[in-house]
Short mmCIF file of C-alpha atoms and ligand atoms in Angstrom, two decimals:
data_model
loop_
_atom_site.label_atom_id
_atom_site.label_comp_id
_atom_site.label_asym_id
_atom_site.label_seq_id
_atom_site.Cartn_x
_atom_site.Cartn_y
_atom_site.Cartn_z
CA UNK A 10 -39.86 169.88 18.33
CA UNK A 11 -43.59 169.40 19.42
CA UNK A 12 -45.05 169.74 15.90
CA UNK A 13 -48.42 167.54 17.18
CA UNK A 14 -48.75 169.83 19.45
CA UNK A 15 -49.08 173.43 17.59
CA UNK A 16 -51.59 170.33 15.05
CA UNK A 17 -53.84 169.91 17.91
CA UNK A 18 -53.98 173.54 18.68
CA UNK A 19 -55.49 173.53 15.19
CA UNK A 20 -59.72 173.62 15.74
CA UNK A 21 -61.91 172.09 13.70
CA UNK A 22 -63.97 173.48 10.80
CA UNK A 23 -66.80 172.92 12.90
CA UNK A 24 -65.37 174.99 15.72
CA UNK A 25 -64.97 177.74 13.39
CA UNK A 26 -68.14 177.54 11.93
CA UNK A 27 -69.48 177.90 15.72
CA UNK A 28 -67.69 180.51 16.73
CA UNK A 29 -70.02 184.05 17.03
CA UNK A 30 -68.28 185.74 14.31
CA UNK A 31 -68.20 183.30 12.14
CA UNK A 32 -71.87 182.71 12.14
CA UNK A 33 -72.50 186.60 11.92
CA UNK A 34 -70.16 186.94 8.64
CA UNK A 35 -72.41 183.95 8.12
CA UNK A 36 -75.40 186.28 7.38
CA UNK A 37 -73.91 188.51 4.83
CA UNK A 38 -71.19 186.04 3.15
CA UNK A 39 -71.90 182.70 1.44
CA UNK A 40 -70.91 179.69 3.13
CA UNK A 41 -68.72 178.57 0.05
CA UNK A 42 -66.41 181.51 0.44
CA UNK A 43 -66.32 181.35 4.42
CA UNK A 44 -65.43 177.94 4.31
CA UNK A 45 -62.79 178.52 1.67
CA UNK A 46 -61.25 180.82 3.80
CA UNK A 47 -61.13 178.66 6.35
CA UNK A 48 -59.73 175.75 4.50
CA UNK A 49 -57.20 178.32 3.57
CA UNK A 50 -56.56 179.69 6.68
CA UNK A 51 -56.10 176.23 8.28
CA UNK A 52 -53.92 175.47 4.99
CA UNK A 53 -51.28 177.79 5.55
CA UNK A 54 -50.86 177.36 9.56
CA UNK A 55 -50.01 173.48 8.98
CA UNK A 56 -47.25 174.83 6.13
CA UNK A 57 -46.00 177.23 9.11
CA UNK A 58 -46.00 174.31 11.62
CA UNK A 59 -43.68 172.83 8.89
CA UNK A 60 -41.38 175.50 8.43
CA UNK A 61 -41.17 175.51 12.81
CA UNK A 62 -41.32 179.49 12.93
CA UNK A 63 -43.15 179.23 16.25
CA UNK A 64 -43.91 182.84 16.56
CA UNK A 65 -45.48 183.01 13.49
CA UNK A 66 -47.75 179.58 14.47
CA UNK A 67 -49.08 181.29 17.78
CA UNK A 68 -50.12 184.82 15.82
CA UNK A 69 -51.28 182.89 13.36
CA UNK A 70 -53.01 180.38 15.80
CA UNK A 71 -54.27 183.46 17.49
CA UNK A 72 -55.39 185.55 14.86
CA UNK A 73 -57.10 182.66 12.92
CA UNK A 74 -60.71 184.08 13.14
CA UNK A 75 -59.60 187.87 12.74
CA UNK A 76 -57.80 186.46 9.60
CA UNK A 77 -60.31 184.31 7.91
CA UNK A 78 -63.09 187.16 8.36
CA UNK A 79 -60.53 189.56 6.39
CA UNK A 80 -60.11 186.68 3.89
CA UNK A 81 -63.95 185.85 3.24
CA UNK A 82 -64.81 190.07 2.80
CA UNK A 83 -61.69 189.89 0.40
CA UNK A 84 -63.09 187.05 -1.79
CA UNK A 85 -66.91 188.24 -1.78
CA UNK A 86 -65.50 191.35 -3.30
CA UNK A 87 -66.60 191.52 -6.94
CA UNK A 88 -63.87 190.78 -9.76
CA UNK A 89 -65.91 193.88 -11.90
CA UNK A 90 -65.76 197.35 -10.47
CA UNK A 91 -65.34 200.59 -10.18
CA UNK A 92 -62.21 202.64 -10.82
CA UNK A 93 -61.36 206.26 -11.11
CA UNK A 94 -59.52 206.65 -14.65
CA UNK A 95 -57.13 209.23 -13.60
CA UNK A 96 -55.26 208.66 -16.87
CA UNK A 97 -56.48 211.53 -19.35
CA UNK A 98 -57.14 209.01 -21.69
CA UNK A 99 -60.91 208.92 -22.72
CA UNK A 100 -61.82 206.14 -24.61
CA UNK A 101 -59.41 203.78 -22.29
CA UNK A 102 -59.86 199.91 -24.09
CA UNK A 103 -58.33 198.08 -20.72
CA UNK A 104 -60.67 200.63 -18.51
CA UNK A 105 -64.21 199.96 -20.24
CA UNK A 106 -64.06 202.34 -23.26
CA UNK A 107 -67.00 204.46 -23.25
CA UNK A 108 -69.21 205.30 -19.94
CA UNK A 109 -72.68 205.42 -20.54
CA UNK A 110 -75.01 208.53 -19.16
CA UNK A 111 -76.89 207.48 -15.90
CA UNK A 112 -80.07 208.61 -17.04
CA UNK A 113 -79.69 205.44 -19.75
CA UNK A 114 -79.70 203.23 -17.22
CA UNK A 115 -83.45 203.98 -16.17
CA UNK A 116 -84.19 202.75 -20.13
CA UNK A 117 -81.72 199.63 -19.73
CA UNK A 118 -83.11 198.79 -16.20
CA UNK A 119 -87.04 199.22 -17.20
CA UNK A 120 -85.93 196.34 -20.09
CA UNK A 121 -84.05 194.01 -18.51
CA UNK A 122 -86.70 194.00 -14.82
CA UNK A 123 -89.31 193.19 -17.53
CA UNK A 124 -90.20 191.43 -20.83
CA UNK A 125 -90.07 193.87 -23.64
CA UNK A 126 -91.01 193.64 -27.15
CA UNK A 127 -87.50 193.14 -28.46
CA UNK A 128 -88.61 190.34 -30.93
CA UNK A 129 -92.36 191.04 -31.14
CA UNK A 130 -94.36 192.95 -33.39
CA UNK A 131 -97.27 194.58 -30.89
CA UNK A 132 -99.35 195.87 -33.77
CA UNK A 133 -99.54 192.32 -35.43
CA UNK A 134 -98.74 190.51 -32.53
CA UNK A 135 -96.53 188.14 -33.97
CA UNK A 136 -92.85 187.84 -34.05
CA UNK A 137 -90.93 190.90 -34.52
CA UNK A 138 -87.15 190.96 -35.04
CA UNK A 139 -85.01 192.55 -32.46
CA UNK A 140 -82.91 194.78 -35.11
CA UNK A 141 -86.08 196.78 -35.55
CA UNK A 142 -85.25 198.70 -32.39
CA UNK A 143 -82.77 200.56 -33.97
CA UNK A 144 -82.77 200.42 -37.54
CA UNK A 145 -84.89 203.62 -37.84
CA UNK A 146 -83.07 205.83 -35.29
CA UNK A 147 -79.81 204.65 -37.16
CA UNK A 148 -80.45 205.75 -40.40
CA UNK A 149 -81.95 208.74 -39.11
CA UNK A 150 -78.75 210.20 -37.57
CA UNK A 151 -76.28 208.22 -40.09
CA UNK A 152 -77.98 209.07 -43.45
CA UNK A 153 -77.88 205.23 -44.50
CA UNK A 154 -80.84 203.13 -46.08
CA UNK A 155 -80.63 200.26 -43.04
CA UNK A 156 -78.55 199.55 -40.65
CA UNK A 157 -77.96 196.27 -38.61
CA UNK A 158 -76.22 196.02 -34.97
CA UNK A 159 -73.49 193.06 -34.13
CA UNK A 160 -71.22 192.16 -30.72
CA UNK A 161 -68.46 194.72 -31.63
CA UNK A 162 -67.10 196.32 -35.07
CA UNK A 163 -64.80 192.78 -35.73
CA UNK A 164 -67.93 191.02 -35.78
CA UNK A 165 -69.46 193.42 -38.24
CA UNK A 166 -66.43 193.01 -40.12
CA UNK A 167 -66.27 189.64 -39.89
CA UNK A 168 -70.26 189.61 -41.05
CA UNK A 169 -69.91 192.13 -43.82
CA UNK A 170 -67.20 190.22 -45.94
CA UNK A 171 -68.58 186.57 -45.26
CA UNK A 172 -71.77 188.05 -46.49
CA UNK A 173 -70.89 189.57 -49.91
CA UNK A 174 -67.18 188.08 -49.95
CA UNK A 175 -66.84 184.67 -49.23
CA UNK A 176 -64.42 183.00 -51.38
CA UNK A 177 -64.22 186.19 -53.53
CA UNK A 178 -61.56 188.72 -53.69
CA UNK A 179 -61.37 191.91 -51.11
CA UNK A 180 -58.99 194.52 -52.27
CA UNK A 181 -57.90 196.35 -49.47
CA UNK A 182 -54.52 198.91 -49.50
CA UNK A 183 -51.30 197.33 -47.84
CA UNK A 184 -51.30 200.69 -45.52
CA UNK A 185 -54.85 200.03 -44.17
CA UNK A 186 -54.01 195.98 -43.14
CA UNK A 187 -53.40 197.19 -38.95
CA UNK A 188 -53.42 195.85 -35.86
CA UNK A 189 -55.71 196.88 -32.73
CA UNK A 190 -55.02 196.50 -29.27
CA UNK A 191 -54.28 192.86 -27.74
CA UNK A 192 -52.50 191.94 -31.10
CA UNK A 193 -55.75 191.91 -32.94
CA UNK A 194 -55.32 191.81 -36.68
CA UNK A 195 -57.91 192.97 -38.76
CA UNK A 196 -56.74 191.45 -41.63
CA UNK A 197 -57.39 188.24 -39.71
CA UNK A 198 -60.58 188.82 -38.83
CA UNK A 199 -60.95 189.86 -42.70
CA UNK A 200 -59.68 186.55 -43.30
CA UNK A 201 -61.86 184.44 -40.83
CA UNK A 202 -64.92 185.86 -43.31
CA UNK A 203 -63.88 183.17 -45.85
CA UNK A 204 -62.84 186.13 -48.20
CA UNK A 205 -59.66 185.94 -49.82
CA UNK A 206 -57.61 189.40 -49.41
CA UNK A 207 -56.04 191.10 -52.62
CA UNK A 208 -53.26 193.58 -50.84
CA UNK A 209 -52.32 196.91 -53.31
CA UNK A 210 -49.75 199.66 -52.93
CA UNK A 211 -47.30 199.93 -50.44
CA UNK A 212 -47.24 200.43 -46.62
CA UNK A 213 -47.01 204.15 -47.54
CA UNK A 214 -48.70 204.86 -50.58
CA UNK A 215 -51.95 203.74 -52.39
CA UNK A 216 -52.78 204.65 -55.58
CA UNK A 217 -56.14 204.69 -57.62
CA UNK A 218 -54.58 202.56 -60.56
CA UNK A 219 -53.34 199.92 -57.70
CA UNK A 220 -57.40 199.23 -56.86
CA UNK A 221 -57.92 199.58 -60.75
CA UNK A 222 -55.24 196.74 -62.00
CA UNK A 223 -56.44 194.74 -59.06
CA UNK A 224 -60.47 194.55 -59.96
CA UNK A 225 -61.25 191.25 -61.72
CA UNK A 226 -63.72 188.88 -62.33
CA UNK A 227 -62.88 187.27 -58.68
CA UNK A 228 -63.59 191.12 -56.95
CA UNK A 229 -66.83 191.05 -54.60
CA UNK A 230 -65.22 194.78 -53.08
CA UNK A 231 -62.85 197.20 -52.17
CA UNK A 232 -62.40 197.52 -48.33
CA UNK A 233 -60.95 200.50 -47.05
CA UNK A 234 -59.79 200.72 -43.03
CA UNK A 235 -59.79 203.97 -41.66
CA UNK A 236 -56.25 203.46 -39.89
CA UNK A 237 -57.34 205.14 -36.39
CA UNK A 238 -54.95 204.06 -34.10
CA UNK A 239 -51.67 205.17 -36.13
CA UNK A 240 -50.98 208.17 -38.92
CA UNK A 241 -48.08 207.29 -41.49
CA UNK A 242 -46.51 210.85 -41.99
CA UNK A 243 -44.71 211.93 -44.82
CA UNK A 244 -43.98 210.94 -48.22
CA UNK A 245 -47.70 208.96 -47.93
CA UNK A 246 -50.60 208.56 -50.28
CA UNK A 247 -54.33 206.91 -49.86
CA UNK A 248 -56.96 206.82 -52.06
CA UNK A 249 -60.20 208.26 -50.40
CA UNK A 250 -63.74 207.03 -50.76
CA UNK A 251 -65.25 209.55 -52.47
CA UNK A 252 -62.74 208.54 -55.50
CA UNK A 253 -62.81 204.72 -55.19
CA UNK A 254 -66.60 205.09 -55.82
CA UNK A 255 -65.92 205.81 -59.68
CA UNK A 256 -64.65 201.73 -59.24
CA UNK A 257 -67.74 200.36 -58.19
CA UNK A 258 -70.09 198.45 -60.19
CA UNK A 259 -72.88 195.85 -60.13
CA UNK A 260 -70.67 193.44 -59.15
CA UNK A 261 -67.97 195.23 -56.64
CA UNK A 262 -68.97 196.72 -53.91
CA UNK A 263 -67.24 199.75 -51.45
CA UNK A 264 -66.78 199.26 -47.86
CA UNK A 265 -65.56 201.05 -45.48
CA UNK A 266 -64.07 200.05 -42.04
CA UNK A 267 -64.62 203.36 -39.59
CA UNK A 268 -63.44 202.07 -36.62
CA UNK A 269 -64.82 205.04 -34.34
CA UNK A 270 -67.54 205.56 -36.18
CA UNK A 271 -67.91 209.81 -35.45
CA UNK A 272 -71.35 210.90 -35.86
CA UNK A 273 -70.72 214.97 -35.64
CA UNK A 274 -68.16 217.15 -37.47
CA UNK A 275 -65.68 217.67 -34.61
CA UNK A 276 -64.03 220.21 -35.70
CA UNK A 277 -66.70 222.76 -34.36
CA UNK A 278 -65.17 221.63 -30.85
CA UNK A 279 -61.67 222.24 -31.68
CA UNK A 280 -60.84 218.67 -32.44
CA UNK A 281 -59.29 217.73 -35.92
CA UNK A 282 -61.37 216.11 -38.78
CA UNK A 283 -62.80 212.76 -38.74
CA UNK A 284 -64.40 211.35 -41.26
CA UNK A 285 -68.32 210.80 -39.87
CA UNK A 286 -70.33 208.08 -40.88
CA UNK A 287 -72.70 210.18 -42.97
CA UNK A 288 -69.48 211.62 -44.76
CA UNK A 289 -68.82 208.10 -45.97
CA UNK A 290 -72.09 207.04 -46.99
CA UNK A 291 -72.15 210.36 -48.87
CA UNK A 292 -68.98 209.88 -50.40
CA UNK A 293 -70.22 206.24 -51.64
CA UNK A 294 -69.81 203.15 -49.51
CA UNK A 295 -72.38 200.78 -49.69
CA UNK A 296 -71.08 199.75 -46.29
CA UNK A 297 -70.05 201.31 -43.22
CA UNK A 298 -69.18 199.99 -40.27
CA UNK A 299 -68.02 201.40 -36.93
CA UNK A 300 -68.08 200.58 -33.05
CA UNK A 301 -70.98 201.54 -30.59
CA UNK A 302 -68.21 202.38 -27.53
CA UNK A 303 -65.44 203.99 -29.34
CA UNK A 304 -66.29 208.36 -30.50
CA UNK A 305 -69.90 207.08 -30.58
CA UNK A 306 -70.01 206.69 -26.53
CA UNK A 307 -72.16 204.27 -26.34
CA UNK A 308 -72.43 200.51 -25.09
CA UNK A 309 -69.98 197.96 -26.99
CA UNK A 310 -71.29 196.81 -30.33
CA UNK A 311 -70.48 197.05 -33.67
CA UNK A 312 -73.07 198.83 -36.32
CA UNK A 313 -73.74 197.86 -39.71
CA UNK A 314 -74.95 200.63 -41.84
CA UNK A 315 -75.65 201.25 -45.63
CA UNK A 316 -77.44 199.57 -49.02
CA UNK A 317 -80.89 198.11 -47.93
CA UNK A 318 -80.41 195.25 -50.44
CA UNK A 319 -77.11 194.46 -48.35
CA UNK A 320 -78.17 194.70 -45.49
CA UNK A 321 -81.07 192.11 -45.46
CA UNK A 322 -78.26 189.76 -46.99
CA UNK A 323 -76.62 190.25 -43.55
CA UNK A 324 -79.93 189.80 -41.46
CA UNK A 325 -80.04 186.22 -42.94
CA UNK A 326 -76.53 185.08 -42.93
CA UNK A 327 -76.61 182.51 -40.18
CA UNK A 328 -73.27 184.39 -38.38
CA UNK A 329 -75.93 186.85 -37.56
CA UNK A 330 -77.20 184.54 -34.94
CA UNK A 331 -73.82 184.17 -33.45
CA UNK A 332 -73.28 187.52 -33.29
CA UNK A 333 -76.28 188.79 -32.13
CA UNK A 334 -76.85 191.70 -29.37
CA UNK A 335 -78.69 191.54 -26.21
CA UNK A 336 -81.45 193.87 -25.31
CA UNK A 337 -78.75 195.42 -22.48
CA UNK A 338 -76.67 196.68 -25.65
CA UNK A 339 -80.11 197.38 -27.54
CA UNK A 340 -81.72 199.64 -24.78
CA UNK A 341 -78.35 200.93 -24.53
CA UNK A 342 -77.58 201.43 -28.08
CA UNK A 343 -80.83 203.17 -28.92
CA UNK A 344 -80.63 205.41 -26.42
CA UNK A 345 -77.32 206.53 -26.91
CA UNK A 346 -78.36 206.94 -30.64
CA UNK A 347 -81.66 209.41 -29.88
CA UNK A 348 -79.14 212.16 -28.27
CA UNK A 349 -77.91 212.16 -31.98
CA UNK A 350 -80.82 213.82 -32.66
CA UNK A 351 -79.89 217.16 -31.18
CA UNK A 352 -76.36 217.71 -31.22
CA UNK A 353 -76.03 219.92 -28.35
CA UNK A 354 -77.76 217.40 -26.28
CA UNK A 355 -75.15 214.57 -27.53
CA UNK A 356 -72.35 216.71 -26.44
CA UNK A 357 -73.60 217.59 -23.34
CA UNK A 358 -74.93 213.90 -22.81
CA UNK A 359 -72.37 211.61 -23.88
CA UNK A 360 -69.69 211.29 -21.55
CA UNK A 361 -66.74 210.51 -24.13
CA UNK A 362 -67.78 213.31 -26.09
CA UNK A 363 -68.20 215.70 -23.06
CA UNK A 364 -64.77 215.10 -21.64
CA UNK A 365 -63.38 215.55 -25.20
CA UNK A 366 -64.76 218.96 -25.12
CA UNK A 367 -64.05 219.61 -21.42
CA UNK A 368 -63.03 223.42 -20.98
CA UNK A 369 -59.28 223.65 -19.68
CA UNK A 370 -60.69 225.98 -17.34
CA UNK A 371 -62.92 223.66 -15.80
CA UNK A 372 -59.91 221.11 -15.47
CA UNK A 373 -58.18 223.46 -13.56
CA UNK A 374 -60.36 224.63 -11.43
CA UNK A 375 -61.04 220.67 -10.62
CA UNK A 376 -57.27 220.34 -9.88
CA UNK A 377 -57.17 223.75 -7.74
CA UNK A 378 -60.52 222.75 -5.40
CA UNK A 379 -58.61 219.25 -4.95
CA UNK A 380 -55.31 221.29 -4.23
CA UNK A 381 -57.00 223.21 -1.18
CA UNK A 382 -58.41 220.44 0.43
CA UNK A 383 -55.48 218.20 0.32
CA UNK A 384 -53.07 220.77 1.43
CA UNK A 385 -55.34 221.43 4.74
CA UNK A 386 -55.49 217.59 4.94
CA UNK A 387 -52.36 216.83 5.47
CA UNK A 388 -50.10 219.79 6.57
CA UNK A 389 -46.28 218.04 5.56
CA UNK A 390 -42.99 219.45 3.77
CA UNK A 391 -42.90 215.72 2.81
CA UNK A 392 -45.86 215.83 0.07
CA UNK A 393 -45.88 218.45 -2.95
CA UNK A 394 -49.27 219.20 -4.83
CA UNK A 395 -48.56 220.83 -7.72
CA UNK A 396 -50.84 221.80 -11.49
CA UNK A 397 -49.33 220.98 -14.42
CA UNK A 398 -49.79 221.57 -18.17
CA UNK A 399 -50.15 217.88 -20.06
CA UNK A 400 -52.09 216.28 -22.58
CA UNK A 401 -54.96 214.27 -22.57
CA UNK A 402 -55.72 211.50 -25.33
CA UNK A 403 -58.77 210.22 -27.04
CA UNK A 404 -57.73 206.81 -27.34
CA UNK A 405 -59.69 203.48 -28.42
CA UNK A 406 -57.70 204.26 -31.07
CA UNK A 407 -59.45 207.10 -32.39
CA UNK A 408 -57.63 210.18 -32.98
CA UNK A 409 -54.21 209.06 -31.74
CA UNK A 410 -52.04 212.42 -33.10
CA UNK A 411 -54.86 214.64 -31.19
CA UNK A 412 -53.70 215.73 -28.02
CA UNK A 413 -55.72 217.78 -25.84
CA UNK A 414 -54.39 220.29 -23.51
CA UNK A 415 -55.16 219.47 -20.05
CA UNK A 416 -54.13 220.10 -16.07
CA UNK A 417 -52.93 217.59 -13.80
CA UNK A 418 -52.88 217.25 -10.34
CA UNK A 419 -49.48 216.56 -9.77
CA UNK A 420 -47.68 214.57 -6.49
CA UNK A 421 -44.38 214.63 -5.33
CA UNK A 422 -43.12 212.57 -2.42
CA UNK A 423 -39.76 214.04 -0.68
CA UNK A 424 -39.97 211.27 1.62
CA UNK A 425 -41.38 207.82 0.79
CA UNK A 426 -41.41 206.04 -2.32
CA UNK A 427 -43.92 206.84 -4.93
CA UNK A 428 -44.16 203.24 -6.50
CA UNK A 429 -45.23 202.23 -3.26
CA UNK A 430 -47.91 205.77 -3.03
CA UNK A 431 -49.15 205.05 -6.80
CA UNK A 432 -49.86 200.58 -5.90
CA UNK A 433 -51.71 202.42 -2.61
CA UNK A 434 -53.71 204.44 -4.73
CA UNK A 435 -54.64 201.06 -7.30
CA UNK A 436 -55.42 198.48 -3.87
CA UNK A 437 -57.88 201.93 -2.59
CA UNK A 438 -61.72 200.44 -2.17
CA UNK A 439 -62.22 202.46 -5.33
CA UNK A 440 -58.55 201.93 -7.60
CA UNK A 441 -57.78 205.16 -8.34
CA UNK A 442 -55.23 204.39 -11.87
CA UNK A 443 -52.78 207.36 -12.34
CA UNK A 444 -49.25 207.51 -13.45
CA UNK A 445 -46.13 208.05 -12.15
CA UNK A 446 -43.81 210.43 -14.87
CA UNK A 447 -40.82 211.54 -13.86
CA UNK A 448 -40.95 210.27 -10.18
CA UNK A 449 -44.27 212.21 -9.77
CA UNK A 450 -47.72 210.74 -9.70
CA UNK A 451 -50.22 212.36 -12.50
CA UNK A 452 -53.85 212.89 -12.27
CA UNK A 453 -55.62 214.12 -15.30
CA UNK A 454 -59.12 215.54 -14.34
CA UNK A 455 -60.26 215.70 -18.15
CA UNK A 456 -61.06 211.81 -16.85
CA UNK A 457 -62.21 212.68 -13.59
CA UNK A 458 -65.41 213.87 -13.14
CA UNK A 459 -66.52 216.40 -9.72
CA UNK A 460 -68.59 213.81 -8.10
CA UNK A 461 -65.81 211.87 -7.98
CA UNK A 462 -63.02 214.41 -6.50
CA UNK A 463 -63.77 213.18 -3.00
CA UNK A 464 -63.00 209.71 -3.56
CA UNK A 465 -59.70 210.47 -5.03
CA UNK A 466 -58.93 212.93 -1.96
CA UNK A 467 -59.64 210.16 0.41
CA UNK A 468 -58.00 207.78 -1.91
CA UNK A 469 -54.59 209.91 -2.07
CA UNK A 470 -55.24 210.73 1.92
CA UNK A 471 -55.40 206.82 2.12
CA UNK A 472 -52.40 206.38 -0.11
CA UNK A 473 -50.18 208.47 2.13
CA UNK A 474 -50.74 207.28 5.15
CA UNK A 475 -50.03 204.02 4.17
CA UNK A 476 -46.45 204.65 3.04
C1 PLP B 519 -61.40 199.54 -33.03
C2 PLP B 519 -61.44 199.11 -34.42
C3 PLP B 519 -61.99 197.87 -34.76
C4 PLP B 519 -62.52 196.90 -33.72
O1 PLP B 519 -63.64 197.40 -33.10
P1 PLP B 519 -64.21 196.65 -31.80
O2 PLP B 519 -65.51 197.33 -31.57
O3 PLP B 519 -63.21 196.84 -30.74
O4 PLP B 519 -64.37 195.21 -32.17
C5 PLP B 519 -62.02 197.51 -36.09
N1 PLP B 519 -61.55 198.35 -37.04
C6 PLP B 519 -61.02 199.55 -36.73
C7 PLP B 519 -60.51 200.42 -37.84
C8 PLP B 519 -60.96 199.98 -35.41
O5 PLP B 519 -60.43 201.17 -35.12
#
């Protein structure tokens, strides 16, 4: 066997680097990633010549340049993008949570193309603090006395107790101790505070003498977790806020761990009660805090809100620093926070909240405009488009026993496999992320918005054509 020989055939980086359309991809893709794909490239022909499959060699040989063009536009491709969440669930953690209105962006994009005033005091002119931004808009929608902004709602947990409960007790109910998404415990984030945790009551119930026998000299406060990503049924009991406030005192204090942190009373849309963050302040924490991209809508953080006194406690513990928000999540944040102001305009505005009250009549008409075009698309007894009744979630964790009634595009494949249709639909320029029940693909337009029904038409057209 002439091995050498298909090794000669091999040419040189060099000559690859010549060759015309090489030094055109040149001009649009880095020289790192060309040459990587070369090195590649080059790579996996010698294994070949190893493995003698001659055929393969000469394609290989021959299609070199075709190959290590496809190979460099493959790896300039950004890791971060785009996809269509045809999943029906809103507030999707592994999908980016909340979306943030466009017309935000103008805000976010004037700050970070230019130096802003984020820590500077213009009417003094001398260093301002970058919390200012939003403390006043805050407390202005929320009801609280101050309000401080962190990375995400762990790291305002983790900041509230090593504030006011390092090496001191936090009595927290043995229902309340749960676990978020990517086995994230929040009594271990409790814990990483420095503050010891006192558990009381039972998985299902909690009563008010459980936080009484458990208040000592040791107490610095009684947490309470709003348990949003699960709902104990049943024979259950929980002590609310608005009671545990006859236990506080000078010395303990009330906190209370929203997780969604819901600014408007839902239930005006049809959606069941959640307790807002004004609710709790009303009802007596002296802490509240919640998440920016969770029922809020806005840019991941978490928020701080409550006792003034407490608060500037916070601004000084050095975690602060660590924790600390760019002005991305500021300009963001504070933007989100002004459609508070006007409720209608939050609905309207925010995207999570809009799609939560998304008429089922504008679903379906979404699903039946799709319908039409796809059907004159591809004319085949092979391929069913159907509407179906489903539900869509919240998610995030928020909500998790609301279901919303929805339509779904719904595709049925009498010949050709639909595991192969639905990994089409994910490798599409834009992934398109359904789901397949009951050997039929969903689509849930609650998720989908109408600027967006041509790229899954294309992307299903794609998907189909490729099976
Ligand atoms: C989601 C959630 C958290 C964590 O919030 P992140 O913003 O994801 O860090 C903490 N507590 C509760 C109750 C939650 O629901």
């Amino acid at each position: 066997m002439s091995n050498i020989k298909y090794y000669q055939m091999i040419p040189k980086v060099d000559e690859i680097l010549a060759d015309d359309r090489i030094s055109d991809l040149l001009k649009t893709i880095p020289r790192k990633i060309v040459l990587e794909a070369i090195n590649e490239e080059i790579d996996r022909i010698r294994s070949l010549i190893q493995s003698n499959d001659e055929n393969k060699i000469i394609s290989s040989l021959n299609e070199l340049i075709l190959n290590i063009i496809n190979t460099s536009i493959e790896k300039n491709k950004f890791s971060l993008k785009r996809v269509i969440n045809a999943t029906g669930v809103i507030i999707h953690t592994n999908l980016g949570r909340s979306l943030i209105n466009p017309e935000i962006i103008d805000n976010i994009m004037k700050i970070s193309t230019n130096y802003s005033n984020l820590e500077f005091d213009i009417e003094s002119g001398k260093r301002g603090s970058r919390y200012s931004h939003l403390e006043k808009i805050i407390s202005q929608v929320t009801g609280g006395e101050a309000a401080i902004v962190v990375n995400n709602n762990a790291a305002a947990v983790l900041l509230v107790l090593s504030t006011v409960a390092k090496n001191k007790n936090v009595i927290v109910s043995r229902g309340e101790l749960i676990e978020i998404g990517g086995s994230f415990r929040i009594p271990e984030v409790m814990e990483q505070s420095g503050a010891i945790l006192k558990e009381v009551g039972t998985t299902n119930k909690t009563h008010f003498e459980d936080y009484l026998n458990a208040i000592d000299d040791e107490t610095a406060c009684i947490m309470k977790v709003h348990t949003s990503n699960y709902k104990i049924l049943g024979f259950t009991s929980d002590v609310p806020i608005s009671e545990l406030k006859e236990l506080k005192s000078d010395k303990v204090l009330l906190i209370e761990d929203l997780g969604s942190g819901v600014l408007i009373d839902l239930t005006k849309y049809g959606i069941s009660y959640e307790p807002t963050v004004s609710d709790s302040i009303r009802n007596g924490a002296d802490i509240v805090t919640f998440s920016g991209d969770k029922l809020l809508g806005g840019p991941q953080a978490g928020i701080i809100v409550g006792k003034k006194e407490l608060i500037d406690k916070m601004k000084k513990n050095p975690l602060t620093r660590a924790l600390r928000v760019d002005k991305f999540t500021i300009s963001a944040l504070e933007a989100t926070f002004r459609y508070y102001l006007d409720e209608t305009k939050a609905i309207s505005n925010i995207p999570t909240l809009n799609m939560m009250v998304k008429s089922i009549e504008k679903i379906e008409e979404q699903v039946k405009r799709v319908i039409n075009i796809l059907k004159q698309e591809i004319n085949s007894e092979d391929i069913n488009f159907d509407i179906v009744d489903d539900f869509s979630e919240i998610g995030g964790g928020s909500l998790p026993l609301e279901k919303l009634n929805t339509k779904c595009l719904a595709i049925e494949l009498r010949k050709g496999n639909i595991v192969d249709f639905e990994r089409n639909l994910r490798n599409y320029e834009i992934p398109i992320i359904s789901r397949i029940f009951k050997n039929r693909i969903l689509f849930d337009f609650r998720t989908i918005r109408e600027d967006e029904e041509n790229i899954v038409i294309k992307a299903i057209l794609n998907a189909y054509e490729n099976i």
